Coordinates of C-alpha atoms and ligand atoms in Angstrom, one line a residue:
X9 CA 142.6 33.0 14.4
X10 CA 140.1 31.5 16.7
X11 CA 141.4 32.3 20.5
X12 CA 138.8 30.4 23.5
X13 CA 139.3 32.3 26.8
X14 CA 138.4 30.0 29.5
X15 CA 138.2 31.9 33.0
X16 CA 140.5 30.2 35.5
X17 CA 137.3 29.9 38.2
X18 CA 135.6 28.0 35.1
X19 CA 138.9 25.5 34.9
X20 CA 139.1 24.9 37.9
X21 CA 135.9 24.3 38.4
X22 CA 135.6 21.8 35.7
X23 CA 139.2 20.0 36.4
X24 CA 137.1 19.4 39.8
X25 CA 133.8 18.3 38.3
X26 CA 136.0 15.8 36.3
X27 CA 137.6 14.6 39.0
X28 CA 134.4 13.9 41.5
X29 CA 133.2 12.3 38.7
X30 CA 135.8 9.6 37.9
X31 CA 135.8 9.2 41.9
X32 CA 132.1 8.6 41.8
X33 CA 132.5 6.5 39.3
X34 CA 134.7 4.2 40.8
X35 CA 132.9 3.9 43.8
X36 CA 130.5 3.0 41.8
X37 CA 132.3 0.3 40.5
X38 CA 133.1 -0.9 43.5
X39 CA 130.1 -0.7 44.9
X40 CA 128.1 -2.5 41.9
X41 CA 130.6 -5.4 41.7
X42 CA 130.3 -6.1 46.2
X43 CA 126.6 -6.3 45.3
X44 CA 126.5 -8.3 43.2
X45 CA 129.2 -10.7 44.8
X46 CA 127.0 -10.8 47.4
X47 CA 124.1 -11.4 44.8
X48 CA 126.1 -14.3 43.5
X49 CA 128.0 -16.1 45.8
X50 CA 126.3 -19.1 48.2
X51 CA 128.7 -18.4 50.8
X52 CA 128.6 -15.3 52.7
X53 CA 131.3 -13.0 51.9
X54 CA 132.9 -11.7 55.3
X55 CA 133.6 -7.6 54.7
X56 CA 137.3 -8.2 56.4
X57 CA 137.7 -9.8 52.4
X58 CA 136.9 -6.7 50.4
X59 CA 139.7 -3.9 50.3
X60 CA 139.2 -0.6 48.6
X61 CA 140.9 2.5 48.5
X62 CA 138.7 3.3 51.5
X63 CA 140.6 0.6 53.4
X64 CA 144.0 1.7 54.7
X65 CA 145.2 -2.0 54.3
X66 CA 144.8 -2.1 50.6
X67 CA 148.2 -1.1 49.7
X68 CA 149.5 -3.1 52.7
X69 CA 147.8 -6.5 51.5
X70 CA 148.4 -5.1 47.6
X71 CA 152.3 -4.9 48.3
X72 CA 153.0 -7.8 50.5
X73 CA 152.5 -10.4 47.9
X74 CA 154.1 -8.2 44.9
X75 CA 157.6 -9.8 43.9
X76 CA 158.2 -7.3 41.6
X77 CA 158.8 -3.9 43.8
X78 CA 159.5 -1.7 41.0
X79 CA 155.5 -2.9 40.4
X80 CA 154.6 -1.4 43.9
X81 CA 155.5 2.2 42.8
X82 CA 152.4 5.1 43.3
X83 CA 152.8 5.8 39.5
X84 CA 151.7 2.4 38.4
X85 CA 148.3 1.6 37.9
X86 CA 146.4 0.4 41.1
X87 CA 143.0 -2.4 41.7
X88 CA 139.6 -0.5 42.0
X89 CA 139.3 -3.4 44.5
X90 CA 141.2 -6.4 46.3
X91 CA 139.2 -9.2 47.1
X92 CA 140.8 -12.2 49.0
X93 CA 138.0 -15.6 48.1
X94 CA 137.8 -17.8 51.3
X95 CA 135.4 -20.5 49.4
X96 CA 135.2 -21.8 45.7
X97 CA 131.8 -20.0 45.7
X98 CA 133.4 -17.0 46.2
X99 CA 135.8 -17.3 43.6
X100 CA 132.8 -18.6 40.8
X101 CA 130.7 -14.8 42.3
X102 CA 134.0 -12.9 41.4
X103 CA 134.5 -14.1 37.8
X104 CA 130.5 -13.7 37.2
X105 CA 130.6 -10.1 38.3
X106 CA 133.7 -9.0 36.8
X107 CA 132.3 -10.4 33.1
X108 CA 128.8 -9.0 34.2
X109 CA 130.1 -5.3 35.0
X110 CA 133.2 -5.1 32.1
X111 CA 136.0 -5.1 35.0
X112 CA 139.0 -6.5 34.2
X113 CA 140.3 -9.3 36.5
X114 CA 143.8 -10.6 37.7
X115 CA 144.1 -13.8 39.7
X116 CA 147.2 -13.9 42.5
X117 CA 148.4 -16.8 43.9
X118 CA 152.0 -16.5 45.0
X119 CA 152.6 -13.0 43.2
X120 CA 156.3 -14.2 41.7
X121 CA 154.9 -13.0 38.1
X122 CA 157.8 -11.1 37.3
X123 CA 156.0 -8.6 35.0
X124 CA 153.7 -8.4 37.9
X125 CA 150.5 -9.9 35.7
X126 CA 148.7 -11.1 38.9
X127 CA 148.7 -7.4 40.4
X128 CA 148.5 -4.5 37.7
X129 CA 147.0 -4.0 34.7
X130 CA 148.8 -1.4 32.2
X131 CA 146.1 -2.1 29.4
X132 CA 142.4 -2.6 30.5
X133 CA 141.3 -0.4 33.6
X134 CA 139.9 -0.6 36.0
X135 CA 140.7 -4.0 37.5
X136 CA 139.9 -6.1 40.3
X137 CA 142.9 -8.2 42.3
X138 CA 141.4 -11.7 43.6
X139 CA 144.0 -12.9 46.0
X140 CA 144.0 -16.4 46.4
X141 CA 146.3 -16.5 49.2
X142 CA 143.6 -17.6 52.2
X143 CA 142.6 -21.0 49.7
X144 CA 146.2 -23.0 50.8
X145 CA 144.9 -26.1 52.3
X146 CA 147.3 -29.1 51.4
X147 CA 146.0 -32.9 51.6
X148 CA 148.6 -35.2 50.9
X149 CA 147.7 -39.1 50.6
X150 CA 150.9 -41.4 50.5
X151 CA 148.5 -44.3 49.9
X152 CA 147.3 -43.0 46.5
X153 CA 151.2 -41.1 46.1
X154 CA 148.6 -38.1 45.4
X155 CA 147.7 -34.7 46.8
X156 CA 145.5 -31.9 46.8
X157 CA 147.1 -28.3 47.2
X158 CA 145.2 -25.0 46.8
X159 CA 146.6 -22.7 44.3
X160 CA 147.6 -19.9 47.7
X161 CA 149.6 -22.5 48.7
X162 CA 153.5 -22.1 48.3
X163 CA 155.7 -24.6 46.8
X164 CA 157.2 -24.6 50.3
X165 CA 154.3 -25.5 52.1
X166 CA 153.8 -28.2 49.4
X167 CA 157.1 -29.9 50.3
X168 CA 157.0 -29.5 53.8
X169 CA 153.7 -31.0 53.7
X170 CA 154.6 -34.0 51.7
X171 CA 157.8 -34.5 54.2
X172 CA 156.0 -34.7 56.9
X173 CA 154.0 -37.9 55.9
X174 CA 157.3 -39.5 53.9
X175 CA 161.1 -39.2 53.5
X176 CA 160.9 -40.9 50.4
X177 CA 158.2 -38.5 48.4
X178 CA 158.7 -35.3 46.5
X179 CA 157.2 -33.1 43.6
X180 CA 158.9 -32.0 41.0
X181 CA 158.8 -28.4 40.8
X182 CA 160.8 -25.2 41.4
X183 CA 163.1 -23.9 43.5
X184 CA 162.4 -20.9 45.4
X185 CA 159.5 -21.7 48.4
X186 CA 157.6 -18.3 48.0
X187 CA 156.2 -19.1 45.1
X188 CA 152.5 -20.0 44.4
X189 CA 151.7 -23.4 42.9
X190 CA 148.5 -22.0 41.2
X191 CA 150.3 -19.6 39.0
X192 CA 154.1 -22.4 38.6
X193 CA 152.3 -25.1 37.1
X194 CA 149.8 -22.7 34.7
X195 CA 153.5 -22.4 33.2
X196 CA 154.9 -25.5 33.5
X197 CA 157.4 -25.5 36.3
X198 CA 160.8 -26.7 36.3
X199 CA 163.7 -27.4 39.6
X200 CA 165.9 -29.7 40.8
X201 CA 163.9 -33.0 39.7
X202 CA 163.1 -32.0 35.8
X203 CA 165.6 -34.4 34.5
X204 CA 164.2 -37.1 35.9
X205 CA 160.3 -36.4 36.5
X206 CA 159.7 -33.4 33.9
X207 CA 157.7 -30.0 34.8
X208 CA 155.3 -29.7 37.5
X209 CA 152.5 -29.7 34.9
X210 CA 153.6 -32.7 33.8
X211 CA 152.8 -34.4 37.3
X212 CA 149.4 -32.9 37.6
X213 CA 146.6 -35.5 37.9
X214 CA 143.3 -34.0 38.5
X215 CA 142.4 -29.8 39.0
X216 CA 139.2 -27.9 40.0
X217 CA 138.6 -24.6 38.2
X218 CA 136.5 -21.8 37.7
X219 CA 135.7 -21.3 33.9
X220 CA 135.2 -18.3 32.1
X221 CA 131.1 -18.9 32.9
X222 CA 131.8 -19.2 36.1
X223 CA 131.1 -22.9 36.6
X224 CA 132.8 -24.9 38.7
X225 CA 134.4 -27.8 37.4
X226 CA 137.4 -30.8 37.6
X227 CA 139.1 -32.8 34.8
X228 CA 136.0 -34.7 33.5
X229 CA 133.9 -32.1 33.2
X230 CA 136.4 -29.9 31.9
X231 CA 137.3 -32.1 29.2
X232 CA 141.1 -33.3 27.7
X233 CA 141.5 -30.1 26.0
X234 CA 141.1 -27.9 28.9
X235 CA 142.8 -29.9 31.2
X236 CA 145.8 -30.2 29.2
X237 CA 146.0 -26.0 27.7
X238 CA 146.1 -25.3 31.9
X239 CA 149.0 -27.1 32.5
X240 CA 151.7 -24.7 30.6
X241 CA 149.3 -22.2 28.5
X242 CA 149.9 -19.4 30.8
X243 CA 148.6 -18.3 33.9
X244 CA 144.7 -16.3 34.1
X245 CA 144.8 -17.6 30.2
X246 CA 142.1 -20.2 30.1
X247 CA 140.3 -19.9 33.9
X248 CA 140.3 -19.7 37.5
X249 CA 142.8 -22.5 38.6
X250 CA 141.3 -23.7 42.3
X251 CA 143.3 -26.5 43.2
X252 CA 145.9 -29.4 41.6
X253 CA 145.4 -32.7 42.6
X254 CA 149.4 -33.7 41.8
X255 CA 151.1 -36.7 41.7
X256 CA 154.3 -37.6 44.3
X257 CA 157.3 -39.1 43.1
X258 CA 160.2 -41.3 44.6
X259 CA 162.8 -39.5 46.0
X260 CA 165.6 -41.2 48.2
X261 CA 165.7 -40.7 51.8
X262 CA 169.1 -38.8 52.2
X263 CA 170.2 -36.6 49.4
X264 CA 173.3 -34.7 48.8
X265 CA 173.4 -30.8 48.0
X266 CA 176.3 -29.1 47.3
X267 CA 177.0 -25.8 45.5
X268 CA 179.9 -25.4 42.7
X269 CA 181.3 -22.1 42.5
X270 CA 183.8 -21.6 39.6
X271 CA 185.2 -18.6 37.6
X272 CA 187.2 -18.8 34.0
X273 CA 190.1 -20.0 36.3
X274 CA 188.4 -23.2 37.2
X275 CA 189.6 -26.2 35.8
X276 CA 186.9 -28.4 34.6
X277 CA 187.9 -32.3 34.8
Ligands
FAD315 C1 162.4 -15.5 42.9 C2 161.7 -16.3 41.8 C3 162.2 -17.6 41.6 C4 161.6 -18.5 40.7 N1 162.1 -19.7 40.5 C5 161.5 -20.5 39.6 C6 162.0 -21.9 39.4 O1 162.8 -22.4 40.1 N2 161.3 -22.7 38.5 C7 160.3 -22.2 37.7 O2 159.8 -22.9 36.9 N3 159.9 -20.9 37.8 C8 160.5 -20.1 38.7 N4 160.0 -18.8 38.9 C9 158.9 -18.3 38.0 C10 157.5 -18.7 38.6 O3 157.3 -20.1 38.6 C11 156.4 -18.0 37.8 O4 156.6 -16.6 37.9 C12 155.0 -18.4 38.3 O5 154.1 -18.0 37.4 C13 154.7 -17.8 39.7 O6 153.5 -18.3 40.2 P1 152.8 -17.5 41.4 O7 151.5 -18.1 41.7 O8 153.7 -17.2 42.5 O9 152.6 -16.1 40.7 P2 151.4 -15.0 40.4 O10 152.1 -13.7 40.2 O11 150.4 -15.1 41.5 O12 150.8 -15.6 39.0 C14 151.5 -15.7 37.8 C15 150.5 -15.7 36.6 O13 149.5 -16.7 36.8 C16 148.2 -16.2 36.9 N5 147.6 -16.9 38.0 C17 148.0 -16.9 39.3 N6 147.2 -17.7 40.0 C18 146.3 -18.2 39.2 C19 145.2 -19.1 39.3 N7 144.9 -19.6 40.5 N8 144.5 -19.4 38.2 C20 144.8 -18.9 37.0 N9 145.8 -18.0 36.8 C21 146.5 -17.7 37.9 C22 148.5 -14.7 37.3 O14 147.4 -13.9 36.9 C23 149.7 -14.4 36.5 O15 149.5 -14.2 35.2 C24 160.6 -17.9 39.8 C25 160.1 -16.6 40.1 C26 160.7 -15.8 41.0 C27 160.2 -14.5 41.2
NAG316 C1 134.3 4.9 50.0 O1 134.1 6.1 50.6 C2 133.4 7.1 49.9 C3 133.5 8.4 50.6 O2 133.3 8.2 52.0 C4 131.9 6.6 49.7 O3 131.2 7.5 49.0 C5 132.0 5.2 49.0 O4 130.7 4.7 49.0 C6 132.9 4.3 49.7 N1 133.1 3.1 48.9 C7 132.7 1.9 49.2 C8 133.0 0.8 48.2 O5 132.1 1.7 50.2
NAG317 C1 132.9 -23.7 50.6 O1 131.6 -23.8 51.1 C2 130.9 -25.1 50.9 C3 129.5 -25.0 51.3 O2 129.4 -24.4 52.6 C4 131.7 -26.1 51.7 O3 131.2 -27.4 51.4 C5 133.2 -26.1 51.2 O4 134.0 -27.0 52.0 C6 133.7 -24.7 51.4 N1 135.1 -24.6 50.8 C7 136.2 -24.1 51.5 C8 137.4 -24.1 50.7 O5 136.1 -23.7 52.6
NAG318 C1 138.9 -5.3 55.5 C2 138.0 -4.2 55.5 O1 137.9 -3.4 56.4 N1 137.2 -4.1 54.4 C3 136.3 -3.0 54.1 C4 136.9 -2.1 53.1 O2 135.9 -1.2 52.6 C5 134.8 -1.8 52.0 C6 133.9 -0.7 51.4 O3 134.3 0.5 51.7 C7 134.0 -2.6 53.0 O4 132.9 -3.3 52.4 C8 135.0 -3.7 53.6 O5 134.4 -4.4 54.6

């Protein structure tokens, strides 16, 4: 029998050594990856967009875009950083340094993943959150029956905005207003008008994206392939979605909603 007697002052002191040094390293980490934002973005990157664990708002800004509140708990694994892009360049910086320094990277742009994808990270650690909330500009152009929406923009915001420049356009996509349209039409993207228009990603015209390189780039220089594996391959799958340049439909002016509640009573005529 082989018995090791460690001295408690010698545990201690190494359970401490341990720890510092896993702290050190991710401020490291964090440290390495503003740099070299900064390095690699041509827009300057305004500090009030960089959250740490230094930051008291990190959990604030973490939590208020998590749909998934079983995903907010302390025990579940947290971003070394939250970074909120407010210019493509800024987006292109973040995918070059997290490839550059090995961190893994989540995109969020409504946060209604329900396994919480966009926010946590269970398998690769640590990770980076880029919140795409502040890139929700919406353009809408009745002319061309075409607009421009952000990927932080809701699909809310997208209808309102269409509404306000016509009674008799819509978009086909889902129902509940909270949710991002970066992340709906990565997966296709279904409501009230799929019968008659199909998915959201089937009414998607143009996008811009951030590859894997970090290049910039819309659907001709993306290619057919590309173009068509980012509308309903998955969400963070294939790159950075930026924007979707989507296409309106005709919808009439007054419609009728109405809600039928039945049980195993109900008659059915
Ligand atoms: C309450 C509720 C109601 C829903 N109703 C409907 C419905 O009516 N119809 C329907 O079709 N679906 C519905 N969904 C599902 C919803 O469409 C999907 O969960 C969708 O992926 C959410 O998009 P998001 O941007 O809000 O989510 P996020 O959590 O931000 O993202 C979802 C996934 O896409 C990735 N992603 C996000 N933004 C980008 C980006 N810019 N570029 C690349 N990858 C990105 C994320 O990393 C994650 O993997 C509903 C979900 C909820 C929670
Ligand atoms: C966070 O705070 C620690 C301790 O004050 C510091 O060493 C570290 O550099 C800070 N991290 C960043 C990213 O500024
Ligand atoms: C990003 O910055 C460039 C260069 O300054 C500018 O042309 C562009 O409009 C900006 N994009 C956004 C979304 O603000
Ligand atoms: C919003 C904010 O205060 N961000 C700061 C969080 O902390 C990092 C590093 O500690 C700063 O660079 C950010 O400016």
């Amino acid at each position: 029998m082989i018995s090791i007697n460690i001295s408690p002052t010698i545990y201690i002191l190494s359970i401490f050594l341990l720890l510092s040094a896993s702290l050190t390293t991710s401020f490291s980490i964090q440290n390495n990856f503003i740099k070299c934002l900064s390095i690699n973005s041509h827009v300057p990157i305004p500090s009030t967009t960089i959250f740490t664990p230094n930051n008291s708002s990190l959990a604030t800004i973490l939590d208020s875009r998590a749909e998934n509140l079983r995903l907010t708990e302390p025990s579940v694994p947290k971003p070394v950083l939250l970074f909120t892009p407010l210019n493509e360049s800024h987006v292109q910086a973040a995918v070059i340094c997290s490839k550059k320094l090995g961190i893994n990277i989540r995109f969020r742009s409504g946060g209604h993943d329900f396994e919480g994808l966009s926010y946590v990270s269970f398998i690769e650690k640590p990770f980076v959150v880029i919140d795409l909330a502040n890139l929700r500009s919406i353009s809408v152009d009745i002319k061309t029956e075409t607009a421009w929406a952000q990927v932080g923009a809701t699909l809310g915001e997208v209808y309102y905005s269409i509404a306000e420049k016509s009674k008799v356009h819509g978009f086909p996509a889902g129902f509940c207003p909270s949710i991002g349209v970066g992340g709906h039409i990565t997966g296709g993207g279904y409501g009230s008008l799929l019968r008659k228009y199909g998915l959201a990603a089937d009414n998607v015209v143009d996008a811009l994206i951030v590859d894997s390189n970090g290049r910039l780039l819309d659907r001709k220089s993306m290619g057919e392939d590309l173009f068509w594996a980012i509308r309903g391959g998955g969400g963070g799958s294939f790159a950075a979605i930026l924007s979707w340049k989507i296409k309106l439909v005709a919808v009439p002016e007054t419609v009728t909603v109405f809600t039928v509640t039945r049980n195993q009573d109900t008659k059915l005529l």
